[in-house]
Coordinates of N, CA and C in Angstrom, one line a residue:
X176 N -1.9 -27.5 37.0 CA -1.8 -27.4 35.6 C -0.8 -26.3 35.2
X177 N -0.9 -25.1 35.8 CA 0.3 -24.0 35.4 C 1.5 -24.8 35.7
X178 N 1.8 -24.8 36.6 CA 3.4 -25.4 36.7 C 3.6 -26.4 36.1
X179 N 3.0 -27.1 35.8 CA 3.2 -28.3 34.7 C 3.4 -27.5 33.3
X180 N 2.6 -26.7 33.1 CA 2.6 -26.1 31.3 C 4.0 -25.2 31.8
X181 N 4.3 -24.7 32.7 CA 5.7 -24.0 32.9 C 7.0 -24.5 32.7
X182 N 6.9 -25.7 33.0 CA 7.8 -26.8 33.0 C 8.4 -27.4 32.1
X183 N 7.0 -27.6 31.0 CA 7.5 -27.7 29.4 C 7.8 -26.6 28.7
X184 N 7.1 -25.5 29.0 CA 7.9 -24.8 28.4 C 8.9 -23.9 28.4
X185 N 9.5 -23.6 30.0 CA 10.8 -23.1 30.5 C 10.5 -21.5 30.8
X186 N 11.6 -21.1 30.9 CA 11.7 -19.8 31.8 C 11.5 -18.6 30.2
X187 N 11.8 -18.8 29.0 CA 12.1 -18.3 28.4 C 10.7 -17.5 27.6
X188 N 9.8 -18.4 28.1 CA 8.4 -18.0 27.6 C 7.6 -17.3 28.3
X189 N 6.5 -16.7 27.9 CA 5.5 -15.9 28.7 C 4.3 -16.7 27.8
X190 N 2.8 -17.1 28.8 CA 1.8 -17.1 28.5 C 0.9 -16.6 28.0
X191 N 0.6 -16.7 26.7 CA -0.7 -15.5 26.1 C -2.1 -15.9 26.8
X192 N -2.3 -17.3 26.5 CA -3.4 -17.6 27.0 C -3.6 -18.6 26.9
X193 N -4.7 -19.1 27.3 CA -5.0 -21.2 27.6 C -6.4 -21.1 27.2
X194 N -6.5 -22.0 26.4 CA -8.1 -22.6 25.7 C -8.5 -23.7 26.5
X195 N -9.5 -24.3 26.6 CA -10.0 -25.1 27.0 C -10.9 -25.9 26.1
X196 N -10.8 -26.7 25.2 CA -11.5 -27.2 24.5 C -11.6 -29.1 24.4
X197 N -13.0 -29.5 24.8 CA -13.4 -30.3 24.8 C -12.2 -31.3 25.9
X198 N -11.4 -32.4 25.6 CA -10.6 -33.0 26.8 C -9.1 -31.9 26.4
X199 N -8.9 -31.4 26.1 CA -7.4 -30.3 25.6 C -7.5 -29.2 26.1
X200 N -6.2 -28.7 26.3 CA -6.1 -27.9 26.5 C -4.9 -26.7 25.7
X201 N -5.4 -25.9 25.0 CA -4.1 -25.4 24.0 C -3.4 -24.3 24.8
X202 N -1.8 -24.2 24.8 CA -1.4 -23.1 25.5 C -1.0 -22.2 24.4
X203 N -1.1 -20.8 24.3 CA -0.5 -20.0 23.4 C 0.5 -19.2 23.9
X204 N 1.7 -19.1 23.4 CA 3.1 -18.7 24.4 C 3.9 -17.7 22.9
X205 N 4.9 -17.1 23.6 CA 5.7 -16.1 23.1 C 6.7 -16.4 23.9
X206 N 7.8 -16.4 22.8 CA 9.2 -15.5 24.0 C 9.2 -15.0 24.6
X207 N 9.5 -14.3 25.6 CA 9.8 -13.2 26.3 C 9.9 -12.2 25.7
X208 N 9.1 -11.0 26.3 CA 10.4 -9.6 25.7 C 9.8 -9.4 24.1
X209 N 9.4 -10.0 23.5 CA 8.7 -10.2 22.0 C 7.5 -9.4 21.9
X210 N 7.6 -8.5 20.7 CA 6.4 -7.1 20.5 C 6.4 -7.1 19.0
X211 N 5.2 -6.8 19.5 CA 3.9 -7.2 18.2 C 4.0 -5.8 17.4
X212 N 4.6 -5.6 16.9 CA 4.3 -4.2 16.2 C 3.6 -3.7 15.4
X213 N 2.4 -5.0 15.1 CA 1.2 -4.6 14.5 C -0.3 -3.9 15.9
X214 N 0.3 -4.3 17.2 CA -0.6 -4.0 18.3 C -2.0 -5.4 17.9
X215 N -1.8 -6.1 17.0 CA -2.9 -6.8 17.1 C -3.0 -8.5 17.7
X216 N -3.1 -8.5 18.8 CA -3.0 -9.5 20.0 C -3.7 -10.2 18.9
X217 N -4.4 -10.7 18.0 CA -4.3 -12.1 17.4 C -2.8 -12.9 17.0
X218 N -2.4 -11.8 16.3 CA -0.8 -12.2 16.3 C -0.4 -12.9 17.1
X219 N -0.4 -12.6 18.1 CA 0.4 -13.2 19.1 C 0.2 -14.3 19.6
X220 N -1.4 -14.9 19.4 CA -1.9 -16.4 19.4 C -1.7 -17.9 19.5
X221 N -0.4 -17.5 18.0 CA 0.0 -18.5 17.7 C 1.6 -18.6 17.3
X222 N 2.4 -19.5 18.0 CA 4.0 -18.8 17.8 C 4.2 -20.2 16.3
X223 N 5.8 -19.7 16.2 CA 6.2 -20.6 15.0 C 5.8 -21.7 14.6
X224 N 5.8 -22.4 16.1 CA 5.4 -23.7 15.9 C 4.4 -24.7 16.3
X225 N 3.3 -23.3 16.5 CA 1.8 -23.9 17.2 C 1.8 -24.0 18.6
X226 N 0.5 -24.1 19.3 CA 0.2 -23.5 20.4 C 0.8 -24.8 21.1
X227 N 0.7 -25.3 22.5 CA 1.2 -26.2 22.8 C -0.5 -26.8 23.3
X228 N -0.5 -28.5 23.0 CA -1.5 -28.9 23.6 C -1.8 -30.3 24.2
X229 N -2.1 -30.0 25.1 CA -2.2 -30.9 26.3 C -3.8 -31.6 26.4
X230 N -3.5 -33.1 26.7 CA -4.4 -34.4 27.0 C -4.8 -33.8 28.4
X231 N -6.2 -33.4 28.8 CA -6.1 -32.8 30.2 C -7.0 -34.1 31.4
X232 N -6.9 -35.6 30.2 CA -6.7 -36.7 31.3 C -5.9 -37.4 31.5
X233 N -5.2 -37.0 30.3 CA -3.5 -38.0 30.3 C -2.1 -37.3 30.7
X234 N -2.6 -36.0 30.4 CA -1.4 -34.9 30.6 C -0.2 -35.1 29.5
X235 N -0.6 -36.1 28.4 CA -0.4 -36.1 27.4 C 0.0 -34.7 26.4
X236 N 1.8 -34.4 25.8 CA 1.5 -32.9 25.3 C 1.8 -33.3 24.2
X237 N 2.1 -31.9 23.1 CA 2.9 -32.2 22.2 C 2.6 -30.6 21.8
X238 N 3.6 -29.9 20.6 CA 3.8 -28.8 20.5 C 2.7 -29.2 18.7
X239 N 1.7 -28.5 18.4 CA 1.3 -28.4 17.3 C 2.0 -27.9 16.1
X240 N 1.8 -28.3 14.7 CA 2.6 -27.6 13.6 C 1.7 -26.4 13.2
X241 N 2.2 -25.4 13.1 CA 1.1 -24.4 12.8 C 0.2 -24.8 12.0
X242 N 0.9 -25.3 10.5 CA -0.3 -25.6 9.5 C -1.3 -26.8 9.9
X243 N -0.8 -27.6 10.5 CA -2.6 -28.2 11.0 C -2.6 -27.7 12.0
X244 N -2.6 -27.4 13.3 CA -3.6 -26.8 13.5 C -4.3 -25.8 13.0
X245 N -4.2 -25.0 12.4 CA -4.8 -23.7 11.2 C -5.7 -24.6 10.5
X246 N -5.3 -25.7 9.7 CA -6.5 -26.6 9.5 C -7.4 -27.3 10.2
X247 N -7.2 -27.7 11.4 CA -8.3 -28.1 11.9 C -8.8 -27.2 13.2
X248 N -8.4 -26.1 13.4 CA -9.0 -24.9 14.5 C -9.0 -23.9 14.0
X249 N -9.1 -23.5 13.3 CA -8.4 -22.6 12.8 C -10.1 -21.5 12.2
X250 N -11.0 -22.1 12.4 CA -12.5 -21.6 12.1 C -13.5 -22.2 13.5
X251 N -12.6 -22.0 14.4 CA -13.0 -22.7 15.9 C -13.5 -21.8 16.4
X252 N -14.4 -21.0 17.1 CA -15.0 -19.7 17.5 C -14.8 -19.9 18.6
X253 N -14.1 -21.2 19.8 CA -13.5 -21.1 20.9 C -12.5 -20.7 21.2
X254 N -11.3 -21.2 20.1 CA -10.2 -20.5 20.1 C -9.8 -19.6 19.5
X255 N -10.5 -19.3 18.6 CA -10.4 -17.7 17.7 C -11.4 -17.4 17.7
X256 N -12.2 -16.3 19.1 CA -13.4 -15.8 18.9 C -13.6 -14.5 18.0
X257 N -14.6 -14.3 17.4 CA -14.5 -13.8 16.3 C -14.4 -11.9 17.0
X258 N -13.7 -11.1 16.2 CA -13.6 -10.2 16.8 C -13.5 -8.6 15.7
X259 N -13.9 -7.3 16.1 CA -13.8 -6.4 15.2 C -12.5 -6.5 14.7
X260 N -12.2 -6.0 13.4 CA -11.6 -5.5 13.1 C -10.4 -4.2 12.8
X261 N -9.2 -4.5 13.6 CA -8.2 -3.7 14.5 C -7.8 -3.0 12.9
X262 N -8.5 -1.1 13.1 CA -7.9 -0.1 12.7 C -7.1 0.5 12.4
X263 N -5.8 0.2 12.0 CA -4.7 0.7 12.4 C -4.7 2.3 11.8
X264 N -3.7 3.0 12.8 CA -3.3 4.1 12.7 C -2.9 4.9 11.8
X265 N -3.5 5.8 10.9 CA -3.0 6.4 9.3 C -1.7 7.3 10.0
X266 N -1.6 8.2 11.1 CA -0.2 8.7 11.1 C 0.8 7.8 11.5
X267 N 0.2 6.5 11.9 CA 1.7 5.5 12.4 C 2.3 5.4 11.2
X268 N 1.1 5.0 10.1 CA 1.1 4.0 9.2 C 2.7 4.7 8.1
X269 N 2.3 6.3 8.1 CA 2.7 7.2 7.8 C 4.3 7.6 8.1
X270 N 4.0 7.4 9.6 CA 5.6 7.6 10.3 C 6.5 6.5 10.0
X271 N 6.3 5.0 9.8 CA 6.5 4.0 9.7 C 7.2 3.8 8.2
X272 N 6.4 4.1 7.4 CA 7.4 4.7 5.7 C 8.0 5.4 5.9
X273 N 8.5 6.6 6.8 CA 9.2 7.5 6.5 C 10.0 6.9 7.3
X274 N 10.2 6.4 8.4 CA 11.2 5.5 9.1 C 12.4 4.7 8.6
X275 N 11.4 3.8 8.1 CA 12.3 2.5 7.0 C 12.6 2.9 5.7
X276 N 12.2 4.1 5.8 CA 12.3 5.1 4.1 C 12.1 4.3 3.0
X277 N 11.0 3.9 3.2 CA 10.6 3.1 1.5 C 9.1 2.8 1.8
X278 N 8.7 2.2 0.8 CA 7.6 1.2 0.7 C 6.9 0.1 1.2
X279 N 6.4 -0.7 1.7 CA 5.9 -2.2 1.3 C 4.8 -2.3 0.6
X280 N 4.6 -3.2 -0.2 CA 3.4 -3.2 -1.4 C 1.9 -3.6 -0.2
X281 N 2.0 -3.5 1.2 CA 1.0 -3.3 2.0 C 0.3 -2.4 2.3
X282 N 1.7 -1.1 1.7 CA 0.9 0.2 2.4 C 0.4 0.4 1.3
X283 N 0.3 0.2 0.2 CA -0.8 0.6 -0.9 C -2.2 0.2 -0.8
X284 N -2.5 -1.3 0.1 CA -2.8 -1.9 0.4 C -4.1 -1.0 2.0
X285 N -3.2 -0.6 2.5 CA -3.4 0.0 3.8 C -4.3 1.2 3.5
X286 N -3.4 2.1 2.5 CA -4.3 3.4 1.5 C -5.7 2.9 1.7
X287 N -5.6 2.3 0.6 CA -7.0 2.1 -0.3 C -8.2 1.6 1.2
X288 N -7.6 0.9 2.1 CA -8.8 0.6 3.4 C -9.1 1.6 4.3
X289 N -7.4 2.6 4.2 CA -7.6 3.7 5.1 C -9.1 4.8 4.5
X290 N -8.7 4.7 3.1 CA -10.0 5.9 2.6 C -11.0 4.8 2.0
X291 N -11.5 3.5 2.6 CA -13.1 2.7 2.6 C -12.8 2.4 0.9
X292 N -12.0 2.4 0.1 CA -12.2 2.3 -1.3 C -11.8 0.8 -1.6
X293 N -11.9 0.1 -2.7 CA -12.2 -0.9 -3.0 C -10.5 -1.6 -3.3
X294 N -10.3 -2.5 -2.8 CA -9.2 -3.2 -2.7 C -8.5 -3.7 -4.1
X295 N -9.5 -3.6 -5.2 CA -9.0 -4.1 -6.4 C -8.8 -2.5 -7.3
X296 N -8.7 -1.7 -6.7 CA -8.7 0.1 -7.4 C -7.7 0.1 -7.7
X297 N -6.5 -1.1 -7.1 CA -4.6 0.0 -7.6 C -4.8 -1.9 -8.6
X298 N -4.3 -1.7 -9.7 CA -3.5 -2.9 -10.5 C -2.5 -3.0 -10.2
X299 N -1.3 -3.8 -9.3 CA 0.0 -3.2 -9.2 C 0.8 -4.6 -9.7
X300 N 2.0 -3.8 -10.0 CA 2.9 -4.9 -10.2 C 4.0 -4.4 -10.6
X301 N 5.0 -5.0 -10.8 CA 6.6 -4.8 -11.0 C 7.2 -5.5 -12.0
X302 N 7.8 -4.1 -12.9 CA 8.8 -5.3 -14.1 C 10.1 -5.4 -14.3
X303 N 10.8 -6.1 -13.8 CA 12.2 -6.5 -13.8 C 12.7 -5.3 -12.8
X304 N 12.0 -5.2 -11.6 CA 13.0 -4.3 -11.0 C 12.1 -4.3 -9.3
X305 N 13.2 -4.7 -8.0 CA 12.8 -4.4 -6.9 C 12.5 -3.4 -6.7
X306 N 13.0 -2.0 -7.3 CA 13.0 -0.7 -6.5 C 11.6 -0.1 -7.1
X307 N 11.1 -0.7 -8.1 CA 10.1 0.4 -8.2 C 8.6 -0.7 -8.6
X308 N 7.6 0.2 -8.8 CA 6.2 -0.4 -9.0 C 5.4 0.1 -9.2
X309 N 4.3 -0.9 -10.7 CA 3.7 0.2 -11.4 C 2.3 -0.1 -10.7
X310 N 1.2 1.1 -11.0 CA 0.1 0.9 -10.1 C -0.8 1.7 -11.8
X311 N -1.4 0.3 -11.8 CA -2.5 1.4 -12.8 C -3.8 1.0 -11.7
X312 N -4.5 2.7 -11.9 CA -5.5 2.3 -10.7 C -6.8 3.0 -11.3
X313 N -8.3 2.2 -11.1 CA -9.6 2.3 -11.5 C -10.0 3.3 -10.5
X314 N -10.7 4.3 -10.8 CA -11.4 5.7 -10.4 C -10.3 7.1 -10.0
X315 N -11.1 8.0 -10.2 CA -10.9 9.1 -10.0 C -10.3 9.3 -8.5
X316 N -11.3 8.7 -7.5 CA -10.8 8.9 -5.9 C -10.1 8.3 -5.5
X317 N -9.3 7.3 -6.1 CA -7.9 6.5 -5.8 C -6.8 7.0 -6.2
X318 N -7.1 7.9 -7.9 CA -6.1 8.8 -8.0 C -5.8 9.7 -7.2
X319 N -6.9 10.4 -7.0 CA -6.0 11.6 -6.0 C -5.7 10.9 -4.4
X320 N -6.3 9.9 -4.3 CA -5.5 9.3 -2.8 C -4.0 9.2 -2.7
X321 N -3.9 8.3 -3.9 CA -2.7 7.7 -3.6 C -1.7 9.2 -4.6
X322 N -1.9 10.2 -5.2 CA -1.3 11.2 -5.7 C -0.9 12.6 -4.1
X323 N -2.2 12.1 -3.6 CA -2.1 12.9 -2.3 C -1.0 11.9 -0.9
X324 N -1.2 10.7 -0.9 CA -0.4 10.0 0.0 C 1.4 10.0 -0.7
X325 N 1.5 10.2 -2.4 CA 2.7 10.1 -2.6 C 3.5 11.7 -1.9
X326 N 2.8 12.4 -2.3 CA 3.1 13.7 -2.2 C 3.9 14.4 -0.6
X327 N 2.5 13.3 0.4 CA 2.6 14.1 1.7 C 3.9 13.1 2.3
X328 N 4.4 11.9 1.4 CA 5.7 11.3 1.7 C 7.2 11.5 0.8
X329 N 6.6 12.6 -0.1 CA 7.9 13.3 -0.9 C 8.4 12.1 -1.5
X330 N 7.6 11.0 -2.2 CA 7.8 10.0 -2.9 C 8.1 10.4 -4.3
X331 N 9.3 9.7 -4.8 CA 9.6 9.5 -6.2 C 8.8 8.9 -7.2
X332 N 7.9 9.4 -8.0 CA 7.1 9.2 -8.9 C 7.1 9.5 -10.1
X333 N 6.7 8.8 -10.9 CA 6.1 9.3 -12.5 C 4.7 9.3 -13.3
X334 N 4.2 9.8 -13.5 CA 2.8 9.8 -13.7 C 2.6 9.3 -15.1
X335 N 2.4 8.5 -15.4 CA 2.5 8.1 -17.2 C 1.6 8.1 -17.8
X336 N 0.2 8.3 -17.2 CA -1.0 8.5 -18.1 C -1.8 9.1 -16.4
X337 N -3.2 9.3 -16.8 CA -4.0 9.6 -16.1 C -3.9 8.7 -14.9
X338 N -3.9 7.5 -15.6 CA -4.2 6.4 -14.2 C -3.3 5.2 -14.0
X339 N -2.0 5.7 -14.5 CA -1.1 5.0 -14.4 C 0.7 5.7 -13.7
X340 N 1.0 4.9 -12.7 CA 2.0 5.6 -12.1 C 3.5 4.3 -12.3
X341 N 4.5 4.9 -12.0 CA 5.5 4.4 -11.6 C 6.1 5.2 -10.8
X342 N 6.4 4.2 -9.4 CA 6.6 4.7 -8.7 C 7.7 3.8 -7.8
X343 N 8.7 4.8 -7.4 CA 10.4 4.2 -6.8 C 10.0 3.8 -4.8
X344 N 10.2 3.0 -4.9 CA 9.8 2.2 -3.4 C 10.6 2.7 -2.8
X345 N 12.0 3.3 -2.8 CA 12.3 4.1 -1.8 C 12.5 5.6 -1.3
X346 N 12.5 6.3 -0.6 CA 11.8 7.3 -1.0 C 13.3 8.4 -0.9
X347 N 14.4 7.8 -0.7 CA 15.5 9.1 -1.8 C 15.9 8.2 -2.9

């Protein structure tokens, strides 16, 4: 069966892994050389165009479309066993803005889970402008989070009320 699943899919891929479910068998493949820079191997599961999957009495294949399979395996506990929840790194997270020198409206995102606080704490949104974004945010311990995360990234800010910021997505 390896050399056969190699064969369809060429020299250019590497194997993540092979399911086995019921008469099928799903392959999950990557390019070569291709890094995950979130470190979280679910990523990598499933490529552009769905896992590849094979008839394993007919040897019957065909390459899946992501969106159905996601709908119909996609809550499959064979092929996506269920698994803790990957931590990520607050000084990556950290190094990582200061890298690409800006923003993404994830790391606000990232904040709020890094310090256990409640995901609906920042209101954010943007008006007529890519470079910046307002954040009106519910409690006291969100304020000083995210007044302490702007600070320790020498972020461009304006404080317009107690619990409301605008703030420049990139950071000169």
């Amino acid at each position: 069966m390896e050399d056969f699943i190699n064969q369809i899919l060429g020299d250019d891929t590497e194997i993540i892994r092979t399911v086995d479910f019921n008469d099928l068998t799903f392959v999950f493949f990557q390019p070569k050389g291709y890094s995950n820079p979130y470190k979280d191997e679910r990523l990598n599961l499933v490529s552009s165009q769905g896992p590849l999957k094979i008839n394993k009495k007919t040897n019957q294949y065909e390459f899946t479309h992501i969106v159905e399979f996601f709908l119909e395996y996609g809550d499959n506990e064979v092929i996506f066993p269920r698994q803790e929840a990957i931590v990520p790194d607050w000084n990556e997270i950290v190094y990582n803005i200061k890298m690409r020198n800006n923003f993404n409206w994830d790391d606000f995102q990232l904040l709020l889970e890094h310090h256990n606080l409640p995901l609906d704490s920042f209101d954010m949104y943007s008006i007529n402008s890519r470079n910046t974004v307002e954040i009106e945010i519910k409690g006291d311990e969100a304020i000083d989070c995210l007044e302490q995360f702007l600070n320790e990234l020498e972020a461009i800010y304006i404080k317009k009320s107690h619990n409301h910021f605008l703030i420049n997505l990139y950071l000169d």
